[in-house]
Amino acid sequence: MNVYKAVPNIRFNGFEDKWKINRLLTITTVYSGLTYKPEDIQTSGTLVLRSSNIQEGKIIKKDCVYVNSSVVNSINVEKKDVILVVRNGSKKLIGKHAIVMQNMKKTVIGAFMSGLRPKNGDFLNALLNTETFKKEVFRSLGATINQITNKDLKRMKFYLPFSYEQQKIGNFFAKLDKLLDLQQQKIDKLELLKKTLLQKLFPRHDARIPEFRFKGFEDDWKKTRIGKIVQYSNSTYSVKDLKQKKEKKFYSVYDATGRQYYSNSFDMDKKYIAIIKDGSNVGAVKLLPARTSVLSTMGYLGAHNSDIAFDYYVFKKLNFKKYKVGSGIPHIYFSDYKKQVELVPQLSEQQKIGNLLSKVDQLIELENKKLQNFQQVKKCLLQNMFVE
């Protein structure tokens, strides 16, 4: 903590007082969770919030556990309480938290959680998102037991402003979180749209035509072997080959989104599908732009009398598990899955479908980048609107 500064870098107009160091428990009370037995669990009753119900700063009603209300001896959660994970088998989950956004009747927290009932829930929730809080959690973690105790919470100190400034900061971050939530909802709707299109634009079960179709297409789709719509070739590049080359992106074995190497050599002059042929992620595919390369653990699938974007969505639907071989590192061979039969329309209809789905994917990618930018803005504001 910066003892000499004691004011944030960014501040609302009208506030000039220095922030004062105070214990966390001066702005909140703490309550404990419910300990229950397996025989207390039932299909309805009182909801017990556990660490799995807290995801990305929100309370999610998923994988829910209910107990007989007669065994509940802990207090019910209230709106604007902050629920904190204080014990877990995974150290990285300690300190995960979420604010209760609505009244939740017959809802308590589990024994590995702590409930914080603050004077200003939005401010406390923002404070717990700061790196300063994460450092306090790390200091409190034991060598063998992954937990923070009520004693640890009582010990924690932070620079805090007066209550009216806390209110302004809390309201600001609550609105920012709402913006982030709306952006995520937009992405979720686009993902649902894509899922629906994939179901409707391809024939289902024993049908020979899809449920949705572009105007002007009426012919049945034809059964075609994979080997007749794509051509396969191996990549021979290794990481060792590329250590000194820094010119173009080179996608690694895990890389749909992960690690990247570089290459000044290219194998494909057109878009192609990269497929992982070795390793735990075997069968994963990614549509890559022309003049990029992949490592030797991946292969190239180029279009052959077909539309490569359409082919990509066909491959996304394939089940490669049945083609995996080897008791050690899993592997798939093109000679095996090229015989698989799929229903395929004429080229012009392929192009329509591939183009539409590609545009939806591009839109999802764009909205995801917006979300990432919002998240970076929030991270920057947390760093500058609190005193470290």
Coordinates of C-alpha atoms in Angstrom, one line a residue:
M1 CA 0.0 0.0 0.0
N2 CA 1.2 3.5 -0.8
V3 CA 1.4 5.2 2.6
Y4 CA 2.4 8.5 1.2
K5 CA -0.2 9.0 -1.4
A6 CA -3.4 7.8 0.2
V7 CA -5.5 9.1 -2.7
P8 CA -6.5 7.3 -5.9
N9 CA -5.2 8.4 -9.3
I10 CA -8.8 8.9 -10.7
R11 CA -11.5 10.5 -8.6
F12 CA -14.9 12.0 -8.8
N13 CA -15.1 15.8 -8.6
G14 CA -15.6 17.3 -5.2
F15 CA -13.5 14.7 -3.2
E16 CA -10.2 15.8 -1.8
D17 CA -9.8 14.1 1.5
K18 CA -7.1 11.4 1.9
W19 CA -8.3 7.9 2.2
K20 CA -7.7 6.3 5.6
I21 CA -6.5 2.8 6.3
N22 CA -9.2 0.7 8.0
R23 CA -10.0 -2.9 8.7
L24 CA -12.3 -4.6 6.3
L25 CA -14.8 -5.3 9.0
T26 CA -15.5 -1.6 9.6
I27 CA -17.6 -1.7 6.4
T28 CA -19.1 -5.1 6.7
T29 CA -20.3 -7.9 9.0
V30 CA -19.5 -11.6 8.3
Y31 CA -21.7 -14.6 8.6
S32 CA -21.0 -18.3 8.2
G33 CA -22.4 -20.9 6.0
L34 CA -24.4 -24.1 6.6
T35 CA -22.9 -27.5 7.3
Y36 CA -25.2 -30.2 6.1
K37 CA -25.2 -34.0 5.7
P38 CA -25.7 -36.0 2.5
E39 CA -29.0 -37.3 3.8
D40 CA -30.2 -33.6 4.1
I41 CA -30.0 -33.1 0.3
Q42 CA -33.3 -33.3 -1.6
T43 CA -34.7 -32.1 -4.9
S44 CA -36.3 -28.9 -3.4
G45 CA -36.2 -26.9 -0.2
T46 CA -33.5 -24.4 0.8
L47 CA -30.9 -23.6 -1.9
V48 CA -27.3 -23.8 -0.7
L49 CA -24.9 -21.6 -2.6
R50 CA -21.5 -23.2 -3.1
S51 CA -18.4 -22.2 -5.0
S52 CA -19.8 -23.7 -8.3
N53 CA -22.6 -21.2 -8.1
I54 CA -20.2 -18.3 -8.4
Q55 CA -18.9 -17.8 -11.9
E56 CA -17.3 -14.7 -13.3
G57 CA -18.5 -12.5 -10.5
K58 CA -22.1 -13.6 -10.8
I59 CA -24.4 -16.1 -8.9
I60 CA -25.4 -18.9 -11.3
K61 CA -28.2 -21.3 -10.6
K62 CA -26.4 -24.3 -12.0
D63 CA -25.4 -27.6 -10.3
C64 CA -27.7 -26.5 -7.4
V65 CA -28.0 -28.3 -4.1
Y66 CA -31.1 -28.1 -2.0
V67 CA -31.5 -29.2 1.6
N68 CA -34.5 -29.9 3.9
S69 CA -35.4 -26.5 5.3
S70 CA -35.8 -28.0 8.8
V71 CA -32.0 -28.5 9.1
V72 CA -31.1 -24.9 8.2
N73 CA -29.6 -23.1 11.2
S74 CA -27.8 -20.3 9.2
I75 CA -29.1 -17.0 8.0
N76 CA -30.7 -16.4 4.7
V77 CA -28.8 -14.3 2.1
E78 CA -30.0 -10.8 1.3
K79 CA -29.8 -8.5 -1.7
K80 CA -26.4 -6.8 -1.9
D81 CA -24.7 -9.4 0.3
V82 CA -21.3 -10.4 -1.1
I83 CA -20.7 -14.2 -1.1
L84 CA -17.1 -15.2 -0.7
V85 CA -15.3 -18.5 -1.3
V86 CA -13.1 -19.0 1.8
R87 CA -12.2 -22.7 1.5
N88 CA -11.6 -24.9 -1.6
G89 CA -9.5 -27.7 -2.9
S90 CA -8.2 -25.3 -5.5
K91 CA -6.1 -22.5 -4.2
K92 CA -7.0 -20.2 -7.1
L93 CA -10.7 -20.3 -6.2
I94 CA -10.2 -18.8 -2.8
G95 CA -11.4 -15.2 -2.8
K96 CA -13.9 -15.8 -5.7
H97 CA -17.0 -13.8 -4.9
A98 CA -20.3 -12.4 -6.2
I99 CA -22.8 -9.9 -5.1
V100 CA -26.4 -11.0 -4.6
M101 CA -28.4 -9.0 -7.1
Q102 CA -32.0 -9.9 -6.1
N103 CA -33.9 -11.2 -3.1
M104 CA -33.4 -14.9 -2.8
K105 CA -35.9 -16.6 -0.5
K106 CA -34.9 -19.8 1.2
T107 CA -31.2 -19.4 0.1
V108 CA -28.2 -19.9 2.4
I109 CA -24.5 -20.3 1.7
G110 CA -22.4 -23.5 2.2
A111 CA -19.9 -24.2 4.9
F112 CA -16.9 -23.3 2.6
M113 CA -18.3 -19.8 2.0
S114 CA -18.5 -16.6 4.0
G115 CA -21.3 -14.1 3.6
L116 CA -20.4 -10.4 3.9
R117 CA -23.3 -8.0 4.7
P118 CA -21.8 -4.6 4.0
K119 CA -23.0 -1.1 4.4
N120 CA -22.5 -0.6 0.7
G121 CA -22.5 -3.9 -1.2
D122 CA -21.5 -2.4 -4.6
F123 CA -18.4 -0.7 -3.1
L124 CA -17.3 -3.8 -1.3
N125 CA -17.8 -6.0 -4.4
A126 CA -15.6 -3.6 -6.3
L127 CA -13.0 -3.6 -3.5
L128 CA -12.8 -7.4 -3.6
N129 CA -12.1 -7.2 -7.4
T130 CA -8.9 -5.2 -6.8
E131 CA -5.4 -6.6 -6.9
T132 CA -4.9 -5.4 -3.3
F133 CA -7.6 -7.8 -2.1
K134 CA -6.1 -10.6 -4.1
K135 CA -2.7 -9.9 -2.4
E136 CA -4.4 -10.0 1.0
V137 CA -6.0 -13.4 0.2
F138 CA -2.6 -14.7 -0.9
R139 CA -1.0 -13.6 2.3
S140 CA -3.7 -15.4 4.3
L141 CA -3.5 -18.8 2.6
G142 CA -2.0 -21.5 4.6
A143 CA 0.8 -23.8 3.4
T144 CA -1.4 -26.9 3.5
I145 CA -5.0 -25.8 3.8
N146 CA -6.5 -23.6 1.1
Q147 CA -8.6 -21.3 3.2
I148 CA -9.0 -17.9 4.7
T149 CA -10.7 -17.7 8.1
N150 CA -12.8 -15.1 9.9
K151 CA -9.6 -14.2 11.8
D152 CA -8.0 -13.4 8.4
L153 CA -10.9 -11.3 7.3
K154 CA -10.7 -9.3 10.6
R155 CA -7.0 -8.7 10.1
M156 CA -7.4 -7.4 6.5
K157 CA -6.9 -3.6 6.1
F158 CA -7.5 -1.3 3.2
Y159 CA -7.4 2.3 2.3
L160 CA -11.0 3.5 2.4
P161 CA -12.7 6.8 1.6
F162 CA -15.6 8.3 3.5
S163 CA -19.0 6.7 3.0
Y164 CA -20.3 9.2 0.3
E165 CA -17.3 8.6 -1.9
Q166 CA -17.8 4.8 -1.4
Q167 CA -21.3 5.2 -2.6
K168 CA -20.2 7.0 -5.8
I169 CA -17.6 4.4 -6.5
G170 CA -19.9 1.5 -5.8
N171 CA -22.6 2.9 -8.1
F172 CA -20.1 3.5 -10.8
F173 CA -18.8 -0.1 -10.8
A174 CA -22.3 -1.5 -10.5
K175 CA -23.2 0.3 -13.8
L176 CA -20.0 -0.9 -15.4
D177 CA -20.7 -4.5 -14.3
K178 CA -24.2 -4.1 -15.8
L179 CA -22.6 -3.0 -19.1
L180 CA -20.3 -6.0 -19.0
D181 CA -23.3 -8.3 -18.3
L182 CA -25.3 -6.8 -21.2
Q183 CA -22.3 -7.4 -23.5
Q184 CA -22.1 -11.0 -22.4
Q185 CA -25.8 -11.5 -22.9
K186 CA -25.3 -10.2 -26.5
I187 CA -22.6 -12.8 -27.1
D188 CA -24.7 -15.5 -25.5
K189 CA -27.6 -14.7 -27.9
L190 CA -25.2 -14.8 -30.9
E191 CA -23.9 -18.1 -29.7
L192 CA -27.5 -19.4 -29.4
L193 CA -28.2 -18.1 -32.9
K194 CA -25.2 -19.9 -34.3
K195 CA -26.2 -23.1 -32.6
T196 CA -29.7 -22.8 -34.0
L197 CA -28.4 -22.2 -37.5
L198 CA -26.1 -25.2 -37.3
Q199 CA -29.1 -27.3 -36.4
K200 CA -31.4 -25.9 -39.0
L201 CA -29.0 -25.4 -42.0
F202 CA -27.8 -29.0 -42.0
P203 CA -30.1 -32.0 -42.5
R204 CA -31.0 -33.8 -39.2
H205 CA -31.5 -37.5 -38.7
D206 CA -32.5 -39.3 -41.9
A207 CA -33.5 -36.1 -43.8
R208 CA -31.9 -35.3 -47.1
I209 CA -32.6 -31.5 -46.9
P210 CA -32.2 -29.0 -44.1
E211 CA -35.1 -27.3 -42.3
F212 CA -33.8 -23.8 -43.2
R213 CA -32.8 -23.2 -46.8
F214 CA -31.8 -20.3 -49.0
K215 CA -34.2 -19.3 -51.8
G216 CA -33.7 -21.2 -55.1
F217 CA -32.3 -24.4 -53.7
E218 CA -34.5 -27.5 -53.8
D219 CA -32.3 -30.5 -54.7
D220 CA -31.6 -33.2 -52.1
W221 CA -28.2 -33.2 -50.5
K222 CA -25.9 -36.0 -51.6
K223 CA -24.0 -38.5 -49.6
T224 CA -20.3 -37.8 -50.1
R225 CA -17.1 -39.1 -48.5
I226 CA -15.0 -36.6 -46.6
G227 CA -12.0 -37.5 -48.8
K228 CA -13.9 -36.2 -51.9
I229 CA -14.5 -32.7 -50.5
V230 CA -11.1 -32.0 -48.9
Q231 CA -7.4 -32.7 -49.6
Y232 CA -5.1 -33.5 -46.7
S233 CA -1.4 -32.7 -46.3
N234 CA 1.0 -32.9 -43.4
S235 CA 2.9 -30.1 -41.9
T236 CA 6.6 -30.7 -41.2
Y237 CA 7.5 -27.6 -39.2
S238 CA 8.7 -28.0 -35.6
V239 CA 9.2 -25.4 -32.9
K240 CA 13.0 -25.9 -33.3
D241 CA 12.7 -25.0 -37.0
L242 CA 11.1 -21.6 -36.2
K243 CA 13.1 -20.3 -33.3
Q244 CA 14.8 -17.5 -35.3
K245 CA 11.8 -16.7 -37.6
K246 CA 9.7 -13.7 -36.6
E247 CA 7.7 -12.6 -39.7
K248 CA 4.3 -14.2 -39.8
K249 CA 1.9 -15.9 -37.3
F250 CA 2.4 -19.6 -36.9
Y251 CA -0.3 -21.4 -35.1
S252 CA 0.8 -24.0 -32.6
V253 CA -0.7 -27.4 -31.8
Y254 CA -3.1 -26.1 -29.1
D255 CA -3.9 -23.1 -31.1
A256 CA -7.2 -22.2 -31.9
T257 CA -6.7 -19.3 -29.6
G258 CA -3.5 -20.1 -27.5
R259 CA 0.2 -20.1 -28.2
Q260 CA 1.6 -18.7 -31.4
Y261 CA 4.9 -19.2 -33.1
Y262 CA 6.2 -17.5 -36.2
S263 CA 7.2 -18.5 -39.7
N264 CA 8.4 -16.9 -42.9
S265 CA 7.4 -20.0 -44.9
F266 CA 3.9 -20.9 -46.0
D267 CA 2.1 -24.0 -47.1
M268 CA -1.3 -22.8 -48.2
D269 CA -2.1 -19.9 -50.6
K270 CA -5.8 -20.1 -49.8
K271 CA -7.9 -20.5 -46.6
Y272 CA -7.7 -23.9 -45.1
I273 CA -8.7 -26.0 -42.1
A274 CA -6.0 -26.9 -39.6
I275 CA -6.7 -30.1 -37.7
I276 CA -4.9 -31.4 -34.6
K277 CA -3.8 -34.9 -35.4
D278 CA -1.8 -35.6 -32.2
G279 CA -2.3 -35.0 -28.5
S280 CA -5.1 -34.6 -26.0
N281 CA -7.0 -32.1 -28.2
V282 CA -6.9 -34.4 -31.2
G283 CA -9.6 -33.6 -33.8
A284 CA -9.9 -29.9 -33.0
V285 CA -10.2 -27.8 -36.1
K286 CA -9.7 -24.1 -36.9
L287 CA -10.3 -22.2 -40.1
L288 CA -7.1 -20.3 -40.9
P289 CA -6.3 -17.5 -43.4
A290 CA -4.0 -18.1 -46.4
R291 CA -0.3 -17.8 -45.9
T292 CA -0.2 -19.1 -42.3
S293 CA 1.5 -22.3 -41.1
V294 CA 0.9 -24.9 -38.5
L295 CA 3.2 -27.2 -36.5
S296 CA 3.9 -30.9 -37.3
T297 CA 1.3 -32.0 -34.8
M298 CA -1.4 -30.6 -37.1
G299 CA -2.5 -31.2 -40.7
Y300 CA -3.9 -29.2 -43.5
L301 CA -7.3 -29.7 -45.0
G302 CA -7.8 -27.8 -48.3
A303 CA -11.1 -27.5 -50.2
H304 CA -11.5 -29.9 -53.2
N305 CA -14.5 -29.0 -55.3
S306 CA -16.1 -27.6 -52.2
D307 CA -16.4 -24.4 -50.1
I308 CA -13.8 -24.4 -47.4
A309 CA -15.9 -22.4 -44.9
F310 CA -18.8 -24.9 -45.4
D311 CA -16.3 -27.7 -45.0
Y312 CA -15.1 -26.2 -41.7
Y313 CA -18.6 -26.4 -40.2
V314 CA -19.0 -30.0 -41.4
F315 CA -15.7 -30.8 -39.6
K316 CA -16.8 -29.0 -36.4
K317 CA -19.7 -31.5 -36.2
L318 CA -17.7 -34.6 -36.7
N319 CA -16.9 -37.0 -33.9
F320 CA -13.2 -37.8 -34.2
K321 CA -13.1 -39.9 -30.9
K322 CA -14.0 -43.0 -32.8
Y323 CA -10.9 -42.5 -35.0
K324 CA -8.4 -42.0 -32.2
V325 CA -5.6 -44.7 -32.0
G326 CA -2.7 -45.3 -29.8
S327 CA -2.4 -46.2 -26.1
G328 CA 0.0 -43.3 -25.5
I329 CA -0.4 -40.1 -27.3
P330 CA -3.8 -40.1 -29.2
H331 CA -3.5 -39.8 -33.0
I332 CA -5.9 -39.7 -35.9
Y333 CA -5.2 -40.7 -39.5
F334 CA -6.8 -39.0 -42.5
S335 CA -7.0 -42.5 -44.2
D336 CA -9.6 -43.5 -41.6
Y337 CA -11.9 -40.5 -41.4
K338 CA -11.7 -39.6 -45.1
K339 CA -14.1 -42.6 -45.6
Q340 CA -16.8 -41.0 -43.4
V341 CA -19.9 -40.1 -45.4
E342 CA -21.7 -36.8 -45.0
L343 CA -24.6 -35.1 -46.7
V344 CA -23.4 -32.3 -49.0
P345 CA -25.3 -29.8 -51.2
Q346 CA -24.2 -28.3 -54.5
L347 CA -21.3 -25.8 -54.3
S348 CA -23.4 -22.7 -54.6
E349 CA -25.5 -23.7 -51.6
Q350 CA -22.3 -24.6 -49.7
Q351 CA -21.0 -21.1 -50.3
K352 CA -24.2 -19.5 -49.1
I353 CA -24.2 -21.5 -45.9
G354 CA -20.4 -21.1 -45.3
N355 CA -20.7 -17.4 -45.8
L356 CA -23.6 -16.9 -43.4
L357 CA -22.0 -18.9 -40.6
S358 CA -18.7 -17.2 -41.1
K359 CA -20.3 -13.8 -40.7
V360 CA -22.0 -14.9 -37.5
D361 CA -18.6 -16.2 -36.2
Q362 CA -17.0 -12.9 -37.2
L363 CA -19.7 -11.0 -35.3
I364 CA -19.2 -13.2 -32.2
E365 CA -15.5 -12.6 -32.4
L366 CA -16.1 -8.8 -32.7
E367 CA -18.4 -8.8 -29.7
N368 CA -15.9 -10.9 -27.7
K369 CA -13.2 -8.3 -28.4
K370 CA -15.6 -5.6 -27.2
L371 CA -16.1 -7.5 -24.0
Q372 CA -12.4 -8.0 -23.5
N373 CA -11.9 -4.2 -24.0
F374 CA -14.6 -3.5 -21.5
Q375 CA -12.9 -5.9 -19.1
Q376 CA -9.5 -4.2 -19.6
V377 CA -11.2 -0.8 -19.0
K378 CA -12.6 -2.1 -15.7
K379 CA -9.2 -3.6 -14.7
C380 CA -7.6 -0.2 -15.4
L381 CA -10.2 1.7 -13.4
L382 CA -9.9 -0.7 -10.4
Q383 CA -6.2 0.0 -10.4
N384 CA -6.7 3.8 -10.5
M385 CA -9.9 4.4 -8.5
F386 CA -8.6 2.5 -5.4
V387 CA -5.6 3.3 -3.3
E388 CA -3.1 0.4 -3.3

